[in-house]
C-alpha cells in the first residue's frame, strides 16, 4: 500500500496565465482550450483583440469552439445562432422577441503583451489584482526572436515556483552550481530572486548574475547577464488540479556575427531542455509535504510557500 497519496492540497490559484502566443491566434480564429479545469474558447475578432469565454453556450450547452463563428463583433453559437458580444451578453436570438437576461457567457479578462496572450483567472470572478510587466527585449532588433518550447507537466504551479529557489537541486539534479548566493525579496505578487555566481568565460571566470522576476504563479522572467545576455520567459498555466501547461520563450542579445548568436542560442535552449528533462520526472513523482524537513542550505523555500498563499481563495493551512 502506498504510504502517502500523491495529492496536492492546493486549489487552482488565481492570476494571469498564458493562453497561447500571439501568432497562434489568427484574426477570425476561435481556438478551444482547456485551462483552470474549464473548457474555454479564445478568439480574435474583427477588431484584432483577443478574448476568452467559457466554451459552453448558456442556452442548451453547445460548444462555441465547435462550429461557432465570429460575426462582426460577436461570437455566434453553432446550435441556434444566439450571438454574444464582447462582454459575453447575448445580443441576438434570430427567432425570439425577447432576450432572456441570464443569457450571458462567462468571460475572462485578457491581455496581449509582448507576443503572448494571457487570461486572468479568479475562481470568484474578481477583477485583475496586478498587471504584467512590459518586456523591453521583445521587438528590439538587438535581440533574437523567441525560441519556444512547451511541456505538459503533471504537477502544480506552487511546486514549480518552489523549484525556482531550490538552490541545492541545481547541483544535484542538473550538475551545475549556478545558484551560489540567492537573495529573495517579495512585493505583493512579485517575487524577485537574484543569484550571483562565477561562470566560465574566455577570460577565465566572470561574475554571472541571474535575476528572476515572478509575477504570480503564471509568469516569470529570468535574465542572465555576465558573459552573455539572455532572457527566458516562463509561463505555467494550470490545466486542471493535476497538470500545468508550461511555455518557455527564449531570446538572446545578438552577438556581432549571426553564427555565434545562433550557436549560443542553440546551446542555451539545449541546456534548458536538458534541465527540464531532469526536473520533470522528479516533479511528476514527488509528493507535497506540508511540513518538510528543511536544512540550512536549502534556500528560501519556506518564504516561497508564504508568498504562495496569496494566490488561493481558500489557502491551504
Ligand atoms: S445552444 Fe447555443 S444557441 Fe442554442
Ligand atoms: Fe530544475
XYZ file of N, CA and C in Angstrom, residues 12-182:
513
model
N -7.000 25.478 -7.518
C -6.406 26.167 -8.673
C -6.190 27.632 -8.272
N -4.973 28.143 -8.441
C -4.677 29.508 -7.995
C -5.266 30.550 -8.941
N -5.323 31.794 -8.469
C -5.739 32.856 -9.392
C -4.522 33.632 -9.877
N -4.711 34.335 -10.981
C -3.616 35.122 -11.541
C -3.752 35.248 -13.040
N -2.707 35.826 -13.638
C -2.611 35.915 -15.100
C -1.910 34.659 -15.602
N -2.494 34.034 -16.595
C -1.910 32.813 -17.130
C -1.918 32.875 -18.652
N -0.839 32.387 -19.238
C -0.740 32.448 -20.700
C -1.703 31.446 -21.346
N -2.417 31.926 -22.356
C -3.298 31.043 -23.135
C -2.578 30.506 -24.358
N -1.813 31.383 -25.017
C -1.067 30.973 -26.200
C -0.150 32.128 -26.587
N 0.644 31.925 -27.619
C 1.424 33.022 -28.180
C 0.535 33.769 -29.178
N 0.861 35.047 -29.386
C 0.038 35.886 -30.274
C -0.124 35.277 -31.657
N 0.973 34.709 -32.199
C 0.895 34.202 -33.573
C 0.162 32.865 -33.665
N -0.278 32.345 -32.529
C -1.073 31.111 -32.564
C -2.571 31.404 -32.664
N -2.912 32.681 -32.696
C -4.326 33.047 -32.799
C -4.495 34.069 -33.924
N -4.908 33.577 -35.065
C -5.073 34.457 -36.228
C -6.366 35.269 -36.089
N -6.455 36.357 -36.849
C -7.694 37.137 -36.873
C -8.818 36.237 -37.377
N -9.937 36.273 -36.699
C -11.092 35.479 -37.115
C -11.057 34.038 -36.625
N -10.031 33.701 -35.836
C -9.898 32.311 -35.385
C -10.508 32.105 -33.993
N -11.109 30.934 -33.806
C -11.614 30.526 -32.484
C -10.852 29.261 -32.101
N -10.153 29.315 -30.992
C -9.404 28.135 -30.508
C -10.094 27.574 -29.289
N -10.170 26.268 -29.193
C -10.720 25.639 -27.987
C -9.549 25.224 -27.110
N -9.589 25.603 -25.842
C -8.518 25.216 -24.913
C -9.150 24.742 -23.610
N -8.354 24.055 -22.818
C -8.833 23.602 -21.506
C -7.820 24.047 -20.461
N -8.204 25.051 -19.679
C -7.367 25.531 -18.592
C -8.257 25.818 -17.388
N -7.646 25.874 -16.220
C -8.358 26.198 -14.964
C -9.465 25.182 -14.691
N -9.310 23.980 -15.243
C -10.343 22.959 -15.059
C -11.604 23.257 -15.855
N -11.506 24.115 -16.874
C -12.687 24.521 -17.639
C -12.426 24.439 -19.139
N -13.470 24.209 -19.874
C -13.372 24.304 -21.326
C -13.601 25.764 -21.709
N -12.703 26.280 -22.533
C -12.722 27.702 -22.878
C -12.576 27.877 -24.378
N -12.991 29.029 -24.870
C -12.633 29.416 -26.231
C -11.829 30.715 -26.174
N -10.812 30.792 -27.006
C -10.012 32.003 -27.164
C -10.198 32.401 -28.610
N -10.525 33.650 -28.846
C -10.763 34.051 -30.228
C -10.316 35.479 -30.463
N -10.115 35.786 -31.741
C -9.680 37.123 -32.120
C -10.652 37.614 -33.181
N -11.458 38.575 -32.783
C -12.496 39.073 -33.681
C -11.969 40.110 -34.655
N -12.907 40.757 -35.322
C -12.563 41.711 -36.378
C -11.703 42.861 -35.846
N -11.893 43.250 -34.591
C -11.099 44.367 -34.053
C -9.680 43.941 -33.676
N -9.359 42.651 -33.827
C -7.997 42.186 -33.567
C -7.704 41.859 -32.111
N -8.645 42.171 -31.229
C -8.409 41.972 -29.795
C -8.729 40.534 -29.404
N -7.809 39.866 -28.712
C -8.135 38.508 -28.267
C -9.100 38.519 -27.079
N -9.971 37.505 -27.038
C -10.919 37.377 -25.935
C -11.006 35.918 -25.508
N -11.457 35.719 -24.273
C -11.580 34.355 -23.763
C -12.925 34.215 -23.051
N -13.697 33.218 -23.469
C -15.014 32.941 -22.881
C -15.050 31.490 -22.419
N -15.977 31.194 -21.503
C -16.314 29.790 -21.269
C -16.814 29.219 -22.592
N -16.563 27.920 -22.797
C -16.874 27.347 -24.107
C -18.360 27.060 -24.310
N -19.106 26.881 -23.209
C -20.466 26.353 -23.379
C -21.531 27.438 -23.405
N -22.372 27.353 -24.367
C -23.450 28.316 -24.552
C -24.464 28.188 -23.406
N -24.912 29.335 -22.845
C -25.870 29.277 -21.739
C -27.254 28.758 -22.166
N -27.498 28.697 -23.446
C -28.790 28.201 -23.920
C -28.865 26.688 -23.694
N -28.469 25.889 -24.620
C -28.567 24.445 -24.433
C -27.209 23.763 -24.435
N -26.163 24.597 -24.208
C -24.866 24.000 -23.892
C -23.975 23.617 -25.046
N -24.225 24.132 -26.243
C -23.315 23.804 -27.345
C -21.927 24.408 -27.081
N -20.922 23.802 -27.670
C -19.541 24.278 -27.539
C -19.289 25.341 -28.604
N -18.966 26.552 -28.143
C -18.797 27.667 -29.083
C -17.595 27.491 -30.009
N -16.675 26.635 -29.604
C -15.476 26.430 -30.409
C -15.652 25.368 -31.489
N -16.804 24.714 -31.508
C -17.028 23.644 -32.488
C -18.158 24.079 -33.413
N -17.777 24.813 -34.435
C -18.783 25.302 -35.385
C -19.254 26.711 -35.095
N -18.745 27.326 -34.005
C -19.094 28.723 -33.721
C -18.466 29.633 -34.765
N -18.974 30.857 -34.871
C -18.449 31.771 -35.891
C -18.318 33.163 -35.300
N -17.338 33.912 -35.818
C -17.199 35.308 -35.420
C -17.905 36.162 -36.471
N -18.954 36.839 -36.031
C -19.752 37.647 -36.951
C -19.715 39.072 -36.405
N -19.179 40.006 -37.180
C -18.937 41.368 -36.704
C -18.196 41.288 -35.380
N -18.748 41.906 -34.347
C -18.057 41.863 -33.066
C -18.648 40.834 -32.124
N -19.294 39.822 -32.672
C -19.933 38.833 -31.799
C -19.450 37.429 -32.134
N -19.674 36.513 -31.170
C -19.425 35.105 -31.440
C -20.803 34.435 -31.504
N -20.980 33.628 -32.558
C -22.296 33.025 -32.790
C -22.236 31.531 -32.484
N -23.183 31.109 -31.660
C -23.256 29.696 -31.286
C -23.702 28.866 -32.499
N -23.077 27.683 -32.669
C -23.413 26.872 -33.846
C -24.806 26.252 -33.775
N -25.396 26.173 -32.578
C -26.601 25.351 -32.411
C -27.878 26.089 -32.846
N -28.154 27.258 -32.224
C -29.379 28.007 -32.573
C -29.082 29.461 -32.941
N -27.798 29.716 -33.189
C -27.344 31.025 -33.684
C -27.568 32.184 -32.726
N -27.599 31.923 -31.425
C -27.564 33.048 -30.486
C -26.197 33.701 -30.657
N -26.173 35.035 -30.501
C -24.910 35.755 -30.657
C -24.552 36.501 -29.389
N -23.274 36.486 -29.041
C -22.778 37.073 -27.789
C -21.744 38.149 -28.098
N -21.873 39.285 -27.384
C -20.952 40.402 -27.645
C -19.668 40.257 -26.827
N -18.839 41.324 -26.860
C -17.521 41.270 -26.197
C -17.627 41.007 -24.703
N -18.724 41.462 -24.119
C -18.907 41.253 -22.680
C -19.571 39.904 -22.389
N -19.798 39.119 -23.419
C -20.412 37.811 -23.224
C -21.935 37.851 -23.160
N -22.526 39.049 -23.360
C -24.001 39.169 -23.301
C -24.618 38.742 -24.620
N -25.718 38.031 -24.499
C -26.432 37.666 -25.712
C -27.091 38.920 -26.289
N -26.795 39.217 -27.548
C -27.348 40.420 -28.168
C -28.284 40.095 -29.328
N -28.360 38.829 -29.666
C -29.265 38.484 -30.765
C -29.685 37.020 -30.687
N -31.012 36.825 -30.752
C -31.553 35.470 -30.933
C -32.445 35.588 -32.161
N -32.056 34.968 -33.272
C -32.739 35.272 -34.537
C -34.220 34.891 -34.548
N -34.685 34.063 -33.617
C -36.071 33.606 -33.651
C -36.856 33.987 -32.392
N -36.305 34.926 -31.557
C -37.006 35.283 -30.317
C -37.319 36.776 -30.274
N -38.395 37.142 -29.561
C -38.737 38.559 -29.415
C -37.979 39.174 -28.258
N -37.724 38.372 -27.227
C -37.045 38.899 -26.034
C -35.807 38.051 -25.741
N -34.737 38.747 -25.298
C -33.511 38.019 -24.935
C -33.546 37.800 -23.421
N -33.489 36.568 -22.966
C -33.510 36.337 -21.516
C -32.321 37.027 -20.838
N -32.558 37.745 -19.736
C -31.469 38.486 -19.084
C -30.295 37.588 -18.669
N -30.561 36.349 -18.388
C -29.471 35.452 -17.944
C -28.663 34.887 -19.100
N -28.986 35.315 -20.322
C -28.264 34.774 -21.481
C -26.889 35.442 -21.579
N -25.961 34.922 -20.831
C -24.621 35.517 -20.762
C -23.589 34.410 -20.597
N -22.478 34.550 -21.279
C -21.374 33.591 -21.153
C -20.329 34.198 -20.217
N -19.710 33.367 -19.409
C -18.639 33.878 -18.548
C -17.446 34.289 -19.403
N -16.920 35.489 -19.125
C -15.761 35.992 -19.866
C -14.583 36.144 -18.905
N -13.414 36.187 -19.459
C -12.186 36.331 -18.669
C -11.425 37.550 -19.181
N -10.896 38.391 -18.267
C -10.053 39.493 -18.746
C -8.858 38.930 -19.508
N -8.539 39.549 -20.638
C -7.442 39.066 -21.484
C -6.523 40.232 -21.808
N -5.221 39.992 -21.785
C -4.289 40.990 -22.313
C -3.337 40.299 -23.277
N -2.925 41.087 -24.257
C -1.922 40.608 -25.196
C -0.693 41.472 -24.983
N 0.404 40.834 -24.674
C 1.597 41.580 -24.294
C 2.833 40.871 -24.817
N 3.674 41.601 -25.487
C 4.986 41.074 -25.903
C 4.894 39.715 -26.575
N 3.918 39.567 -27.478
C 3.810 38.328 -28.254
C 3.104 37.197 -27.547
N 2.471 37.493 -26.411
C 1.765 36.448 -25.664
C 0.363 36.921 -25.303
N -0.530 35.947 -25.165
C -1.908 36.259 -24.776
C -2.169 35.607 -23.412
N -2.616 36.426 -22.469
C -2.857 35.955 -21.113
C -4.313 36.179 -20.720
N -4.834 35.274 -19.909
C -6.155 35.482 -19.314
C -5.977 35.601 -17.808
N -6.850 36.388 -17.210
C -6.905 36.469 -15.751
C -7.947 35.466 -15.283
N -7.509 34.544 -14.446
C -8.457 33.581 -13.876
C -8.589 33.836 -12.380
N -9.812 33.933 -11.920
C -10.089 34.002 -10.485
C -11.368 33.199 -10.261
N -11.319 32.232 -9.330
C -12.495 31.370 -9.172
C -13.742 32.154 -8.768
N -13.546 33.289 -8.073
C -14.692 34.102 -7.658
C -14.968 35.234 -8.632
N -14.336 35.190 -9.800
C -14.510 36.204 -10.854
C -14.158 37.612 -10.389
N -13.186 37.714 -9.482
C -12.691 39.044 -9.085
C -11.874 39.627 -10.248
N -11.829 40.972 -10.302
C -11.055 41.642 -11.344
C -9.548 41.436 -11.117
N -8.750 41.668 -12.167
C -7.298 41.521 -12.015
C -6.750 42.361 -10.853
N -5.835 41.786 -10.113
C -5.282 42.444 -8.930
C -3.870 42.969 -9.145
N -3.276 42.640 -10.287
C -1.976 43.199 -10.619
C -1.840 43.187 -12.140
N -0.801 43.887 -12.614
C -0.559 43.952 -14.066
C 0.679 43.133 -14.395
N 0.803 42.753 -15.633
C 2.018 42.069 -16.066
C 2.997 43.101 -16.637
N 4.276 42.830 -16.529
C 5.285 43.812 -16.955
C 5.444 43.854 -18.477
N 6.000 44.964 -18.951
C 6.432 45.017 -20.348
C 7.752 44.272 -20.474
N 8.010 43.804 -21.671
C 9.269 43.096 -21.912
C 10.040 43.870 -22.965
N 10.970 44.717 -22.535
C 11.649 45.609 -23.494
C 12.422 44.856 -24.577
N 12.854 43.628 -24.285
C 13.629 42.859 -25.278
C 12.758 42.447 -26.466
N 11.440 42.319 -26.235
C 10.550 41.859 -27.304
C 10.447 42.938 -28.391
N 10.687 42.551 -29.625
C 10.583 43.513 -30.721
C 11.808 44.399 -30.873
N 12.798 44.231 -29.985
C 14.030 45.010 -30.082
C 14.966 44.291 -31.052
N 15.464 45.025 -32.045
C 16.311 44.437 -33.080
C 17.610 43.846 -32.549
N 17.996 44.298 -31.389
C 19.250 43.801 -30.813
C 19.079 42.403 -30.214
N 17.830 41.937 -30.137
C 17.550 40.630 -29.530
C 16.948 39.688 -30.571
N 17.190 38.389 -30.392
C 16.658 37.408 -31.345
C 15.154 37.203 -31.113
N 14.434 36.756 -32.157
C 13.026 36.396 -31.942
C 12.938 35.222 -30.948
N 11.775 35.061 -30.316
C 11.615 33.985 -29.333
C 11.870 32.612 -29.955
N 12.633 31.829 -29.235
C 12.714 30.383 -29.493
C 11.806 29.768 -28.434
N 10.900 28.867 -28.828
C 9.870 28.440 -27.869
C 9.879 26.937 -27.640
N 9.486 26.570 -26.442
C 9.310 25.151 -26.106
C 8.086 25.051 -25.204
N 7.449 23.863 -25.202
C 6.342 23.688 -24.261
C 6.314 22.276 -23.699
N 5.769 22.169 -22.516
C 5.651 20.882 -21.840
C 4.321 20.854 -21.087
N 3.762 19.666 -20.979
C 2.652 19.473 -20.045
C 3.218 18.661 -18.891
N 3.122 19.206 -17.692
C 3.760 18.588 -16.535
C 2.688 18.207 -15.518
N 2.757 16.968 -15.045
C 1.807 16.540 -14.015
C 2.288 17.074 -12.669
N 1.994 18.328 -12.440
C 2.399 18.964 -11.192
C 1.534 20.206 -11.019
N 1.882 21.010 -10.013
C 1.086 22.202 -9.724
C 1.984 23.442 -9.737
N 1.369 24.592 -9.969
C 2.137 25.830 -10.060
C 3.008 26.081 -8.827
N 2.467 25.797 -7.668
C 3.236 26.085 -6.454
C 4.513 25.246 -6.392
N 4.394 24.015 -6.812
C 5.552 23.127 -6.808
C 6.625 23.655 -7.763
N 6.172 24.171 -8.906
C 7.119 24.674 -9.898
C 7.757 25.977 -9.407
N 6.971 26.804 -8.724
C 7.507 28.058 -8.179
C 8.571 27.758 -7.116
N 8.306 26.764 -6.320
C 9.236 26.396 -5.259
C 10.604 26.012 -5.834
N 10.540 25.389 -6.999
C 11.750 24.913 -7.653
C 12.723 26.055 -7.996
N 12.144 27.259 -8.233
C 12.972 28.415 -8.598
C 14.034 28.719 -7.539
N 13.677 28.536 -6.280
C 14.624 28.897 -5.217
C 15.251 27.669 -4.560
N 14.963 26.513 -5.114
C 15.521 25.272 -4.549
C 16.973 25.167 -5.007
N 17.842 25.892 -4.283
C 19.199 26.051 -4.810
C 20.012 24.761 -4.808
N 19.708 23.862 -3.887
C 20.515 22.629 -3.834
C 20.263 21.737 -5.048
N 19.038 21.764 -5.582
C 18.743 20.832 -6.680
C 19.535 21.155 -7.951
N 19.907 22.429 -8.102
C 20.665 22.780 -9.319
C 21.959 21.968 -9.397
N 22.531 21.741 -8.242
C 23.773 20.990 -8.214
C 23.520 19.492 -8.372
N 22.520 18.982 -7.642
C 22.380 17.521 -7.580
C 21.505 16.966 -8.688
N 20.592 17.776 -9.207
C 19.787 17.298 -10.337
C 20.445 17.701 -11.660
N 20.891 18.945 -11.724
C 21.373 19.452 -13.010
C 22.893 19.413 -13.151
N 23.574 19.116 -12.066
C 25.023 19.015 -12.153
C 25.704 20.356 -12.342
N 24.998 21.440 -12.039
C 25.606 22.767 -12.153
C 25.682 23.357 -10.751
N 26.378 24.430 -10.667
C 26.393 25.113 -9.373
C 26.122 26.582 -9.616
N 25.093 26.832 -10.420
C 24.854 28.202 -10.854
C 24.219 29.072 -9.775
N 23.584 28.449 -8.816
C 22.920 29.270 -7.803
C 23.756 29.246 -6.543
N 24.672 30.204 -6.503
C 25.629 30.195 -5.413
C 25.115 30.990 -4.230
N 24.409 32.052 -4.535
C 24.118 33.013 -3.488
C 22.774 33.649 -3.875
N 21.720 33.291 -3.192
C 20.370 33.663 -3.609
C 19.767 34.698 -2.669
